[in-house]
């Protein structure tokens, strides 16, 4: 069945880059997503990438996709304390399957 | 524009009591609807999804059930809550295209079973 895996925690210093990694199993997924969850709130879409792309850049965010290895990563440049949240990788298809979420801690 | 409403925001219920969480979507028709649970310290688990009125698919066996009495209404229920039902419940919708699309989430319900 479908499965999305990601590490549970990441800690970085303010101003450094954060890289959150994810692996997925469903090679038919056309879209792959990164969602952000603020404390006590629902999830909001952060960015997404089409499966025919290798990279997408959106301001401080860079998404890299390696289809061969089914590996997705999210890089946040110049990480700020406001970036502290849980980041979910997800693959989109008939139903969206989410990873367990990576909790990003940003130390001032 | 589309909006999703989920209520209540917080709920404290005793073990053995019933549960009803409601979710409604506005501004779209025939959405895919989802119930997710996020247990403390754990990830997001898909509980139920629905592609249409009266059509419910369960992803994991559990003490909960879901119903879709109207196109844009999704209800999560239980007849008797267990302590293990505590968690953060999120309702979501997507447009339901076959090739994948963004999921939009409600603000969530924090359920504590005592």
XYZ file of N, CA, C and O in Angstrom:
888
model
N 0.829 -1.197 0.000
C 0.000 0.000 0.000
C 0.864 1.247 0.000
O 2.084 1.183 0.021
N 0.175 2.386 -0.010
C 0.937 3.635 -0.042
C 1.561 3.891 1.324
O 0.988 3.569 2.355
N 2.735 4.499 1.313
C 3.411 4.818 2.550
C 4.295 6.026 2.308
O 4.933 6.139 1.256
N 4.321 6.905 3.282
C 5.168 8.096 3.226
C 5.939 8.149 4.531
O 5.343 8.107 5.607
N 7.255 8.229 4.448
C 8.078 8.218 5.658
C 8.943 9.470 5.726
O 9.481 9.926 4.724
N 9.079 9.982 6.931
C 9.935 11.127 7.157
C 10.434 11.087 8.587
O 9.800 10.489 9.455
N 11.557 11.735 8.825
C 12.114 11.775 10.168
C 11.226 12.625 11.057
O 10.533 13.512 10.590
N 11.257 12.359 12.364
C 10.307 12.990 13.273
C 10.762 14.349 13.792
O 9.928 15.185 14.137
N 12.074 14.563 13.886
C 12.552 15.808 14.490
C 13.716 16.389 13.701
O 14.508 15.665 13.109
N 13.793 17.710 13.727
C 14.947 18.413 13.165
C 15.151 19.671 13.977
O 14.190 20.406 14.225
N 16.392 19.917 14.374
C 16.705 21.121 15.142
C 17.777 21.908 14.416
O 18.808 21.356 14.027
N 17.549 23.203 14.204
C 18.522 24.056 13.513
C 18.632 25.380 14.255
O 17.753 25.743 15.049
N 19.704 26.101 13.969
C 19.875 27.436 14.533
C 19.266 28.471 13.586
O 19.262 28.298 12.361
N 18.767 29.529 14.167
C 18.180 30.604 13.375
C 19.205 31.102 12.359
O 20.367 31.320 12.678
N 18.772 31.259 11.117
C 19.656 31.724 10.058
C 20.258 30.604 9.230
O 20.691 30.822 8.087
N 20.286 29.387 9.790
C 20.800 28.238 9.039
C 19.735 27.740 8.077
O 18.566 28.147 8.135
N 20.132 26.818 7.212
C 19.172 26.169 6.321
C 18.647 24.897 6.980
O 19.387 24.204 7.681
N 17.384 24.611 6.739
C 16.768 23.368 7.217
C 16.485 22.491 6.012
O 16.019 22.979 4.982
N 16.742 21.215 6.155
C 16.406 20.272 5.086
C 15.594 19.134 5.690
O 16.070 18.419 6.577
N 14.382 18.990 5.219
C 13.487 17.941 5.694
C 13.311 16.941 4.558
O 12.986 17.323 3.430
N 13.541 15.676 4.872
C 13.509 14.634 3.855
C 12.293 13.722 3.997
O 11.742 13.565 5.085
N 11.934 13.106 2.899
C 10.739 12.270 2.854
C 10.917 11.214 1.771
O 11.501 11.500 0.716
N 10.438 10.008 2.031
C 10.382 8.989 0.985
C 8.947 8.512 0.844
O 8.188 8.487 1.817
N 8.582 8.150 -0.371
C 7.214 7.722 -0.637
C 7.257 6.467 -1.482
O 8.296 6.101 -2.032
N 6.109 5.800 -1.582
C 6.107 4.523 -2.286
C 5.298 4.520 -3.565
O 5.586 3.747 -4.476
N 4.288 5.401 -3.672
C 3.392 5.337 -4.819
C 3.978 6.119 -5.988
O 3.915 7.344 -6.023
N 4.533 5.418 -6.947
C 5.188 6.087 -8.063
C 4.189 6.732 -9.031
O 4.580 7.490 -9.905
N 2.895 6.442 -8.851
C 1.906 7.030 -9.750
C 1.441 8.401 -9.298
O 0.671 9.051 -9.996
N 1.907 8.843 -8.115
C 1.477 10.153 -7.615
C 1.903 11.252 -8.567
O 3.068 11.360 -8.917
N 0.963 12.069 -8.959
C 1.265 13.159 -9.872
C 1.744 14.391 -9.122
O 2.524 15.181 -9.629
N 1.258 14.563 -7.914
C 1.634 15.705 -7.101
C 2.256 15.216 -5.798
O 1.830 14.211 -5.244
N 3.236 15.958 -5.335
C 3.805 15.719 -4.008
C 3.783 17.054 -3.279
O 4.065 18.104 -3.864
N 3.448 16.996 -2.000
C 3.156 18.224 -1.263
C 3.997 18.337 -0.001
O 4.420 17.347 0.582
N 4.148 19.575 0.420
C 4.622 19.860 1.769
C 3.576 20.736 2.440
O 3.192 21.785 1.923
N 3.118 20.268 3.612
C 2.174 21.012 4.429
C 2.862 21.448 5.709
O 3.766 20.776 6.209
N 2.379 22.566 6.258
C 2.904 23.080 7.515
C 1.783 23.124 8.537
O 0.660 23.550 8.215
N 2.083 22.689 9.744
C 1.093 22.736 10.820
C 1.638 23.558 11.969
O 2.606 23.168 12.627
N 1.005 24.700 12.217
C 1.338 25.505 13.385
C 0.766 24.830 14.623
O -0.194 24.063 14.515
N 1.293 25.120 15.799
C 0.798 24.477 17.025
C -0.705 24.634 17.209
O -1.225 25.748 17.142
N -1.390 23.526 17.436
C -2.826 23.534 17.709
C -3.708 23.897 16.544
O -4.909 24.138 16.720
N -3.178 23.921 15.348
C -3.963 24.339 14.181
C -4.013 23.233 13.149
O -3.335 22.216 13.270
N -4.821 23.442 12.130
C -4.888 22.504 11.015
C -3.684 22.639 10.118
O -2.783 23.439 10.362
N -3.672 21.846 9.055
C -2.547 21.884 8.126
C -2.819 22.886 7.007
O -3.953 23.043 6.567
N -1.756 23.504 6.559
C -1.880 24.402 5.415
C -0.835 24.025 4.379
O 0.312 23.720 4.725
N -1.251 24.075 3.125
C -0.322 23.750 2.059
C 0.800 24.782 2.008
O 0.558 25.989 1.974
N 2.024 24.289 1.995
C 3.195 25.163 1.926
C 3.665 25.296 0.484
O 3.846 26.383 -0.038
N 3.840 24.164 -0.167
C 4.265 24.143 -1.556
C 3.987 22.751 -2.117
O 3.723 21.817 -1.371
N 4.068 22.630 -3.433
C 3.882 21.328 -4.056
C 4.742 21.260 -5.303
O 5.239 22.272 -5.796
N 4.920 20.053 -5.797
C 5.724 19.864 -6.994
C 5.058 18.807 -7.867
O 4.504 17.831 -7.368
N 5.063 19.035 -9.154
C 4.566 18.032 -10.081
C 5.605 16.936 -10.223
O 6.800 17.191 -10.164
N 5.157 15.752 -10.473
C 6.087 14.611 -10.519
C 7.024 14.661 -11.723
O 8.007 13.919 -11.762
N 6.742 15.515 -12.700
C 7.646 15.611 -13.845
C 8.705 16.701 -13.657
O 9.429 17.033 -14.586
N 8.763 17.255 -12.452
C 9.766 18.274 -12.138
C 10.811 17.694 -11.201
O 10.533 16.771 -10.437
N 12.019 18.238 -11.274
C 13.083 17.833 -10.352
C 13.221 18.818 -9.200
O 13.684 18.455 -8.124
N 12.887 20.060 -9.469
C 13.114 21.089 -8.467
C 12.072 22.195 -8.626
O 11.630 22.503 -9.737
N 11.718 22.762 -7.486
C 10.846 23.930 -7.500
C 11.321 24.881 -6.425
O 11.569 24.465 -5.291
N 11.457 26.153 -6.779
C 11.907 27.142 -5.800
C 10.810 28.188 -5.611
O 10.203 28.659 -6.575
N 10.570 28.513 -4.357
C 9.547 29.492 -4.025
C 10.053 30.303 -2.846
O 9.928 29.897 -1.696
N 10.679 31.426 -3.143
C 11.269 32.307 -2.127
C 12.273 31.526 -1.292
O 13.279 31.043 -1.826
N 12.043 31.351 -0.007
C 13.019 30.649 0.835
C 12.907 29.132 0.739
O 13.712 28.414 1.333
N 11.911 28.649 0.008
C 11.664 27.216 -0.044
C 12.189 26.611 -1.338
O 11.980 27.172 -2.415
N 12.867 25.481 -1.228
C 13.305 24.726 -2.400
C 12.861 23.283 -2.210
O 13.171 22.664 -1.191
N 12.145 22.769 -3.187
C 11.711 21.371 -3.159
C 12.515 20.613 -4.196
O 12.622 21.041 -5.344
N 13.094 19.493 -3.774
C 13.822 18.623 -4.694
C 13.126 17.279 -4.772
O 12.734 16.726 -3.745
N 12.969 16.767 -5.976
C 12.309 15.486 -6.174
C 13.220 14.554 -6.950
O 13.690 14.886 -8.038
N 13.465 13.389 -6.392
C 14.208 12.327 -7.055
C 13.224 11.180 -7.281
O 12.955 10.394 -6.378
N 12.685 11.118 -8.477
C 11.649 10.124 -8.757
C 12.198 8.712 -8.729
O 11.515 7.770 -8.340
N 13.437 8.574 -9.146
C 14.035 7.235 -9.202
C 14.098 6.634 -7.801
O 13.746 5.471 -7.599
N 14.516 7.457 -6.842
C 14.635 6.983 -5.468
C 13.369 7.242 -4.659
O 13.327 6.910 -3.466
N 12.363 7.887 -5.262
C 11.127 8.257 -4.569
C 11.461 9.052 -3.311
O 10.994 8.742 -2.200
N 12.259 10.069 -3.497
C 12.732 10.891 -2.397
C 12.377 12.349 -2.656
O 12.623 12.880 -3.733
N 11.807 12.960 -1.651
C 11.385 14.358 -1.720
C 12.036 15.113 -0.575
O 12.129 14.577 0.535
N 12.505 16.309 -0.829
C 13.070 17.100 0.265
C 12.571 18.532 0.195
O 12.215 19.032 -0.862
N 12.561 19.160 1.367
C 12.175 20.568 1.495
C 13.322 21.302 2.165
O 13.727 20.930 3.274
N 13.835 22.302 1.504
C 14.903 23.108 2.089
C 14.347 24.492 2.396
O 13.743 25.134 1.529
N 14.544 24.923 3.636
C 14.133 26.263 4.053
C 15.401 27.058 4.286
O 16.192 26.741 5.183
N 15.631 28.074 3.466
C 16.814 28.909 3.633
C 16.574 29.947 4.722
O 15.430 30.371 4.955
N 17.671 30.336 5.409
C 17.579 31.384 6.424
C 16.408 31.116 7.380
O 15.492 31.928 7.523
N 16.453 29.957 8.013
C 15.348 29.527 8.876
C 15.129 30.516 10.013
O 16.079 30.945 10.674
N 13.892 30.857 10.245
C 13.502 31.797 11.294
C 12.726 31.066 12.397
O 12.195 29.979 12.181
N 12.628 31.706 13.560
C 11.879 31.084 14.666
C 10.430 30.849 14.269
O 9.790 29.912 14.733
N 9.893 31.689 13.403
C 8.518 31.510 12.939
C 8.328 30.299 12.051
O 7.191 29.912 11.745
N 9.431 29.676 11.644
C 9.337 28.458 10.831
C 9.150 27.220 11.711
O 8.929 26.130 11.186
N 9.250 27.390 13.019
C 9.049 26.256 13.927
C 7.629 25.735 13.772
O 6.658 26.474 13.955
N 7.513 24.479 13.407
C 6.208 23.879 13.133
C 6.445 22.411 12.806
O 7.571 21.920 12.846
N 5.353 21.715 12.494
C 5.468 20.348 11.986
C 5.267 20.393 10.474
O 4.302 21.007 9.997
N 6.153 19.759 9.740
C 6.084 19.757 8.284
C 5.729 18.341 7.808
O 6.411 17.381 8.129
N 4.670 18.271 7.033
C 4.185 16.984 6.539
C 4.459 16.862 5.051
O 4.119 17.751 4.265
N 5.037 15.754 4.696
C 5.185 15.370 3.301
C 3.919 14.597 2.929
O 3.381 13.855 3.756
N 3.442 14.769 1.711
C 2.235 14.048 1.307
C 2.292 13.736 -0.179
O 2.857 14.505 -0.957
N 1.725 12.608 -0.523
C 1.603 12.290 -1.940
C 0.138 12.325 -2.310
O -0.713 11.830 -1.554
N -0.163 12.923 -3.431
C -1.540 13.136 -3.834
C -1.961 12.161 -4.888
O -1.274 11.900 -5.852
N -3.089 11.653 -4.672
C -3.693 10.758 -5.643
C -5.169 10.799 -5.381
O -5.719 11.845 -5.088
N -5.813 9.688 -5.448
C -7.235 9.629 -5.143
C -7.491 10.087 -3.709
O -8.456 10.752 -3.405
N -6.620 9.692 -2.826
C -6.663 10.231 -1.475
C -5.243 10.598 -1.072
O -4.299 9.921 -1.413
N -5.135 11.680 -0.372
C -3.804 12.167 -0.016
C -3.270 11.392 1.177
O -3.941 11.275 2.194
N -2.072 10.881 1.044
C -1.434 10.122 2.116
C -0.332 10.987 2.711
O 0.520 11.505 1.983
N -0.359 11.122 4.015
C 0.601 11.977 4.704
C 1.646 11.159 5.437
O 1.362 10.070 5.936
N 2.838 11.736 5.537
C 3.836 11.195 6.425
C 3.489 11.554 7.862
O 2.502 12.251 8.128
N 4.320 11.088 8.788
C 4.055 11.317 10.210
C 4.376 12.741 10.647
O 4.026 13.146 11.745
N 5.071 13.480 9.793
C 5.401 14.863 10.134
C 6.775 14.993 10.760
O 7.182 14.150 11.561
N 7.499 16.030 10.385
C 8.802 16.346 10.971
C 8.649 17.619 11.787
O 8.248 18.659 11.264
N 8.967 17.511 13.078
C 8.860 18.681 13.946
C 10.158 19.467 13.857
O 11.225 18.962 14.219
N 10.065 20.691 13.364
C 11.235 21.556 13.202
C 11.342 22.489 14.401
O 10.411 23.253 14.688
N 12.472 22.418 15.085
C 12.777 23.325 16.185
C 13.815 24.319 15.703
O 14.856 23.928 15.189
N 13.550 25.588 15.878
C 14.497 26.623 15.479
C 14.994 27.325 16.731
O 14.204 27.918 17.474
N 16.307 27.242 16.954
C 16.904 27.846 18.144
C 17.440 29.221 17.811
O 18.170 29.388 16.843
N 17.103 30.168 18.657
C 17.555 31.547 18.418
C 19.041 31.705 18.713
O 19.610 30.947 19.495
N -15.447 31.675 -2.635
C -14.300 30.872 -2.221
C -14.776 29.745 -1.317
O -15.843 29.811 -0.729
N -13.951 28.720 -1.267
C -14.325 27.554 -0.470
C -13.868 27.714 0.981
O -12.805 28.273 1.242
N -14.701 27.237 1.870
C -14.330 27.238 3.283
C -14.725 25.915 3.894
O -15.627 25.234 3.409
N -14.046 25.565 4.967
C -14.355 24.335 5.692
C -14.500 24.685 7.164
O -13.684 25.421 7.715
N -15.569 24.207 7.758
C -15.851 24.478 9.159
C -15.880 23.157 9.926
O -16.502 22.193 9.477
N -15.261 23.167 11.052
C -15.197 21.963 11.880
C -15.466 22.377 13.310
O -14.877 23.343 13.793
N -16.308 21.649 13.983
C -16.591 21.982 15.383
C -16.981 20.744 16.182
O -17.337 19.727 15.600
N -16.789 20.801 17.530
C -16.235 21.929 18.286
C -14.718 21.968 18.195
O -14.099 21.052 17.696
N -14.117 23.016 18.695
C -12.663 23.146 18.661
C -12.006 22.281 19.730
O -10.929 21.730 19.518
N -12.643 22.194 20.867
C -12.136 21.328 21.936
C -13.309 20.578 22.561
O -14.439 21.072 22.575
N -13.002 19.407 23.077
C -14.050 18.567 23.655
C -13.413 17.660 24.700
O -12.387 17.038 24.435
N -14.038 17.615 25.869
C -13.620 16.691 26.917
C -14.803 15.791 27.205
O -15.880 16.276 27.570
N -14.603 14.501 27.013
C -15.702 13.548 27.163
C -15.286 12.407 28.072
O -14.126 11.970 28.037
N -16.198 11.875 28.868
C -15.859 10.706 29.703
C -15.829 9.427 28.882
O -16.487 9.321 27.820
N -15.053 8.476 29.356
C -15.009 7.158 28.731
C -16.420 6.571 28.676
O -17.181 6.677 29.632
N -16.753 5.979 27.542
C -18.064 5.349 27.394
C -19.143 6.266 26.857
O -20.249 5.802 26.533
N -18.850 7.540 26.751
C -19.852 8.480 26.240
C -19.817 8.494 24.711
O -18.823 8.097 24.105
N -20.893 8.980 24.078
C -20.898 9.042 22.610
C -20.150 10.272 22.103
O -19.859 11.198 22.845
N -19.868 10.251 20.804
C -19.141 11.352 20.175
C -19.791 11.711 18.857
O -20.239 10.831 18.108
N -19.826 13.002 18.563
C -20.242 13.452 17.247
C -19.469 14.709 16.901
O -19.626 15.737 17.546
N -18.622 14.611 15.898
C -17.885 15.764 15.388
C -18.407 16.064 13.993
O -18.586 15.162 13.186
N -18.626 17.343 13.733
C -19.213 17.700 12.454
C -18.282 18.578 11.628
O -17.552 19.404 12.164
N -18.354 18.385 10.339
C -17.525 19.136 9.400
C -18.394 19.504 8.203
O -19.118 18.655 7.671
N -18.352 20.763 7.803
C -19.087 21.171 6.611
C -18.177 21.988 5.695
O -17.290 22.694 6.155
N -18.428 21.846 4.419
C -17.645 22.548 3.408
C -18.585 23.454 2.629
O -19.710 23.066 2.315
N -18.119 24.640 2.320
C -18.907 25.579 1.529
C -18.140 26.007 0.293
O -16.918 26.039 0.295
N -18.879 26.311 -0.756
C -18.248 26.871 -1.940
C -17.748 25.862 -2.946
O -17.063 26.233 -3.906
N -18.080 24.597 -2.758
C -17.691 23.585 -3.728
C -18.743 22.493 -3.715
O -19.559 22.418 -2.791
N -18.738 21.658 -4.723
C -19.702 20.561 -4.749
C -18.975 19.246 -5.004
O -17.921 19.216 -5.643
N -19.561 18.184 -4.475
C -19.024 16.835 -4.617
C -17.543 16.736 -4.248
O -16.743 16.167 -4.994
N -17.169 17.283 -3.102
C -15.758 17.169 -2.707
C -15.461 15.778 -2.169
O -16.364 15.062 -1.726
N -14.187 15.383 -2.206
C -13.734 14.269 -1.388
C -13.607 14.796 0.032
O -13.095 15.901 0.238
N -14.055 14.025 0.994
C -13.982 14.446 2.390
C -13.182 13.423 3.188
O -13.242 12.226 2.913
N -12.448 13.917 4.173
C -11.533 13.069 4.930
C -11.632 13.381 6.425
O -11.831 14.531 6.814
N -11.449 12.356 7.229
C -11.194 12.532 8.657
C -9.815 11.958 8.960
O -9.526 10.807 8.618
N -8.981 12.790 9.585
C -7.655 12.373 10.027
C -7.589 12.488 11.541
O -8.268 13.315 12.156
N -6.724 11.691 12.138
C -6.445 11.839 13.562
C -4.942 12.003 13.744
O -4.142 11.301 13.134
N -4.623 12.921 14.618
C -3.227 13.143 14.977
C -3.114 12.884 16.475
O -3.520 13.704 17.293
N -2.579 11.735 16.849
C -2.420 11.410 18.260
C -1.201 12.143 18.795
O -0.280 12.476 18.041
N -1.196 12.389 20.090
C -0.111 13.148 20.714
C 1.230 12.503 20.398
O 1.431 11.314 20.633
N 2.144 13.296 19.860
C 3.476 12.796 19.552
C 3.542 11.885 18.342
O 4.593 11.319 18.054
N 2.447 11.760 17.637
C 2.433 10.875 16.473
C 2.004 11.645 15.244
O 1.653 12.809 15.291
N 2.016 10.972 14.136
C 1.720 11.644 12.876
C 0.258 11.665 12.542
O -0.609 11.428 13.376
N -0.004 11.949 11.292
C -1.353 12.127 10.796
C -1.839 10.804 10.212
O -1.235 10.261 9.305
N -2.935 10.321 10.729
C -3.465 9.032 10.288
C -4.820 9.224 9.620
O -5.723 9.825 10.212
N -4.950 8.723 8.419
C -6.231 8.806 7.718
C -7.195 7.798 8.326
O -6.892 6.604 8.394
N -8.350 8.269 8.776
C -9.346 7.403 9.395
C -10.415 6.992 8.388
O -10.718 5.815 8.228
N -11.028 7.977 7.746
C -12.112 7.731 6.800
C -11.986 8.694 5.629
O -11.483 9.803 5.785
N -12.465 8.258 4.483
C -12.637 9.190 3.385
C -13.928 8.860 2.655
O -14.432 7.737 2.724
N -14.440 9.874 1.982
C -15.720 9.733 1.302
C -15.673 10.431 -0.043
O -15.244 11.575 -0.137
N -16.129 9.737 -1.066
C -16.138 10.323 -2.405
C -17.534 10.801 -2.802
O -17.705 11.393 -3.867
N -18.533 10.535 -1.958
C -19.878 10.979 -2.273
C -20.826 10.678 -1.125
O -20.456 10.001 -0.156
N -22.039 11.159 -1.244
C -23.038 10.963 -0.191
C -23.208 9.472 0.077
O -23.400 8.678 -0.852
N -23.140 9.118 1.348
C -23.348 7.740 1.746
C -22.208 6.796 1.425
O -22.282 5.606 1.727
N -21.137 7.306 0.830
C -20.000 6.452 0.466
C -18.847 6.733 1.419
O -18.224 7.791 1.354
N -18.590 5.771 2.297
C -17.558 5.941 3.313
C -16.581 4.783 3.218
O -16.997 3.628 3.134
N -15.305 5.103 3.227
C -14.277 4.071 3.278
C -13.485 4.235 4.558
O -13.100 5.348 4.909
N -13.273 3.128 5.249
C -12.530 3.144 6.498
C -11.112 2.663 6.241
O -10.918 1.637 5.594
N -10.161 3.413 6.750
C -8.767 3.047 6.515
C -8.219 2.128 7.601
O -7.337 1.324 7.340
N -8.692 2.297 8.812
C -8.199 1.464 9.909
C -9.379 1.028 10.766
O -10.318 1.787 10.962
N -9.321 -0.198 11.267
C -10.401 -0.646 12.162
C -10.324 0.105 13.482
O -9.255 0.324 14.011
N -11.447 0.536 14.002
C -11.411 1.323 15.216
C -12.805 1.449 15.809
O -13.761 0.910 15.278
N -12.831 2.229 16.845
C -14.057 2.439 17.600
C -14.896 3.574 17.024
O -15.884 3.982 17.616
N -14.540 4.081 15.873
C -15.194 5.250 15.308
C -15.923 4.885 14.026
O -15.622 3.874 13.389
N -16.865 5.738 13.655
C -17.558 5.577 12.378
C -17.746 6.949 11.756
O -17.613 7.979 12.435
N -18.013 6.980 10.478
C -18.222 8.242 9.787
C -19.468 8.144 8.926
O -19.853 7.062 8.478
N -20.082 9.293 8.707
C -21.258 9.335 7.844
C -21.230 10.604 7.024
O -20.636 11.619 7.425
N -21.870 10.550 5.879
C -21.956 11.710 4.983
C -23.414 11.837 4.558
O -23.811 11.370 3.492
N -24.222 12.476 5.390
C -25.650 12.579 5.078
C -25.961 13.573 3.959
O -26.986 13.446 3.290
N -25.079 14.531 3.763
C -25.256 15.505 2.687
C -23.933 15.660 1.940
O -22.881 15.278 2.445
N -24.008 16.256 0.782
C -22.831 16.347 -0.082
C -21.642 17.001 0.609
O -20.494 16.597 0.422
N -21.924 18.031 1.413
C -20.827 18.796 1.999
C -20.794 18.685 3.507
O -20.301 19.582 4.199
N -21.298 17.599 4.038
C -21.311 17.382 5.477
C -20.701 16.026 5.787
O -21.079 14.997 5.209
N -19.774 16.022 6.727
C -19.075 14.789 7.096
C -19.065 14.719 8.614
O -18.677 15.683 9.281
N -19.506 13.597 9.160
C -19.665 13.471 10.606
C -18.838 12.289 11.095
O -18.877 11.204 10.501
N -18.121 12.508 12.169
C -17.353 11.452 12.823
C -18.044 11.114 14.131
O -18.348 12.010 14.919
N -18.286 9.826 14.366
C -19.072 9.430 15.532
C -18.445 8.260 16.257
O -17.622 7.524 15.704
N -18.888 8.125 17.487
C -18.580 6.927 18.262
C -19.746 6.677 19.216
O -20.321 7.624 19.742
N -20.054 5.426 19.448
C -21.117 5.106 20.414
C -20.583 5.121 21.829
O -21.272 5.515 22.771
N -19.330 4.662 21.992
C -18.707 4.621 23.318
C -17.232 4.944 23.185
O -16.457 4.150 22.648
N -16.844 6.093 23.701
C -15.459 6.518 23.577
C -14.525 5.716 24.470
O -14.883 5.317 25.590
N -13.310 5.507 23.960
C -12.241 4.882 24.718
C -11.179 5.936 25.027
O -11.082 6.950 24.334
N -10.364 5.659 26.025
C -9.266 6.578 26.337
C -8.358 6.778 25.118
O -7.871 7.878 24.861
N -8.169 5.722 24.365
C -7.274 5.772 23.209
C -7.839 6.605 22.060
O -7.146 6.837 21.062
N -9.070 7.052 22.182
C -9.652 7.905 21.144
C -9.208 9.367 21.283
O -9.486 10.193 20.407
N -8.543 9.677 22.376
C -8.053 11.046 22.561
C -7.097 11.413 21.427
O -6.288 10.595 20.992
N -7.183 12.652 20.982
C -6.294 13.105 19.922
C -6.821 14.359 19.273
O -7.810 14.947 19.718
N -6.152 14.750 18.220
C -6.524 15.940 17.466
C -7.110 15.457 16.145
O -6.431 14.789 15.377
N -8.381 15.775 15.913
C -9.090 15.280 14.736
C -9.214 16.396 13.709
O -9.653 17.505 14.016
N -8.856 16.059 12.507
C -8.874 17.042 11.433
C -9.770 16.555 10.309
O -9.648 15.429 9.844
N -10.634 17.438 9.868
C -11.456 17.195 8.700
C -10.793 17.891 7.515
O -10.183 18.969 7.680
N -10.887 17.320 6.349
C -10.288 17.937 5.167
C -11.136 17.633 3.943
O -11.916 16.681 3.932
N -10.962 18.454 2.925
C -11.623 18.189 1.654
C -10.638 18.414 0.516
O -9.659 19.131 0.633
N -10.906 17.745 -0.593
C -10.164 17.998 -1.820
C -11.147 17.901 -2.969
O -12.251 17.381 -2.812
N -10.729 18.395 -4.119
C -11.671 18.450 -5.238
C -11.889 17.088 -5.857
O -12.829 16.902 -6.622
N -11.028 16.137 -5.545
C -11.306 14.778 -5.955
C -10.935 14.420 -7.371
O -11.455 13.467 -7.926
N -10.012 15.186 -7.977
C -9.569 14.791 -9.312
C -8.712 13.540 -9.203
O -8.074 13.296 -8.202
N -8.679 12.782 -10.239
C -7.987 11.502 -10.177
C -6.481 11.673 -10.073
O -5.782 10.762 -9.653
N -5.963 12.852 -10.423
C -4.515 13.004 -10.478
C -3.942 13.714 -9.268
O -2.812 14.121 -9.255
N -4.743 13.887 -8.265
C -4.196 14.465 -7.038
C -4.435 15.948 -6.952
O -4.418 16.650 -7.945
N -4.677 16.430 -5.797
C -4.937 17.846 -5.607
C -4.724 18.212 -4.143
O -4.556 17.363 -3.303
N -4.759 19.493 -3.908
C -4.494 19.994 -2.566
C -5.621 19.622 -1.622
O -6.795 19.635 -2.007
N -5.259 19.282 -0.397
C -6.247 19.045 0.641
C -6.356 20.295 1.512
O -5.345 20.893 1.865
N -7.569 20.694 1.818
C -7.826 21.858 2.664
C -8.362 21.366 3.994
O -9.304 20.583 4.043
N -7.774 21.878 5.060
C -8.077 21.355 6.382
C -8.902 22.323 7.213
O -8.758 23.551 7.099
N -9.733 21.747 8.070
C -10.376 22.518 9.107
C -9.380 22.819 10.214
O -8.228 22.366 10.170
N -9.834 23.547 11.210
C -8.945 23.964 12.295
C -8.722 22.856 13.317
O -7.882 22.993 14.196
N -9.497 21.794 13.216
C -9.258 20.656 14.092
C -10.092 20.679 15.363
O -10.540 21.737 15.826
N -10.297 19.494 15.921
C -10.971 19.329 17.216
C -10.042 18.560 18.131
O -9.620 17.459 17.795
N -9.742 19.152 19.265
C -8.917 18.446 20.239
C -9.843 17.699 21.189
O -10.575 18.316 21.954
N -9.809 16.391 21.117
C -10.662 15.536 21.942
C -9.838 14.916 23.060
O -8.811 14.287 22.809
N -10.303 15.101 24.260
C -9.693 14.461 25.427
C -10.729 13.558 26.065
O -11.794 14.032 26.488
N -10.421 12.289 26.138
C -11.323 11.329 26.774
C -10.773 11.052 28.176
O -9.608 10.681 28.339
N -11.619 11.282 29.164
C -11.151 11.167 30.559
C -11.876 10.037 31.305
O -12.914 9.577 30.863
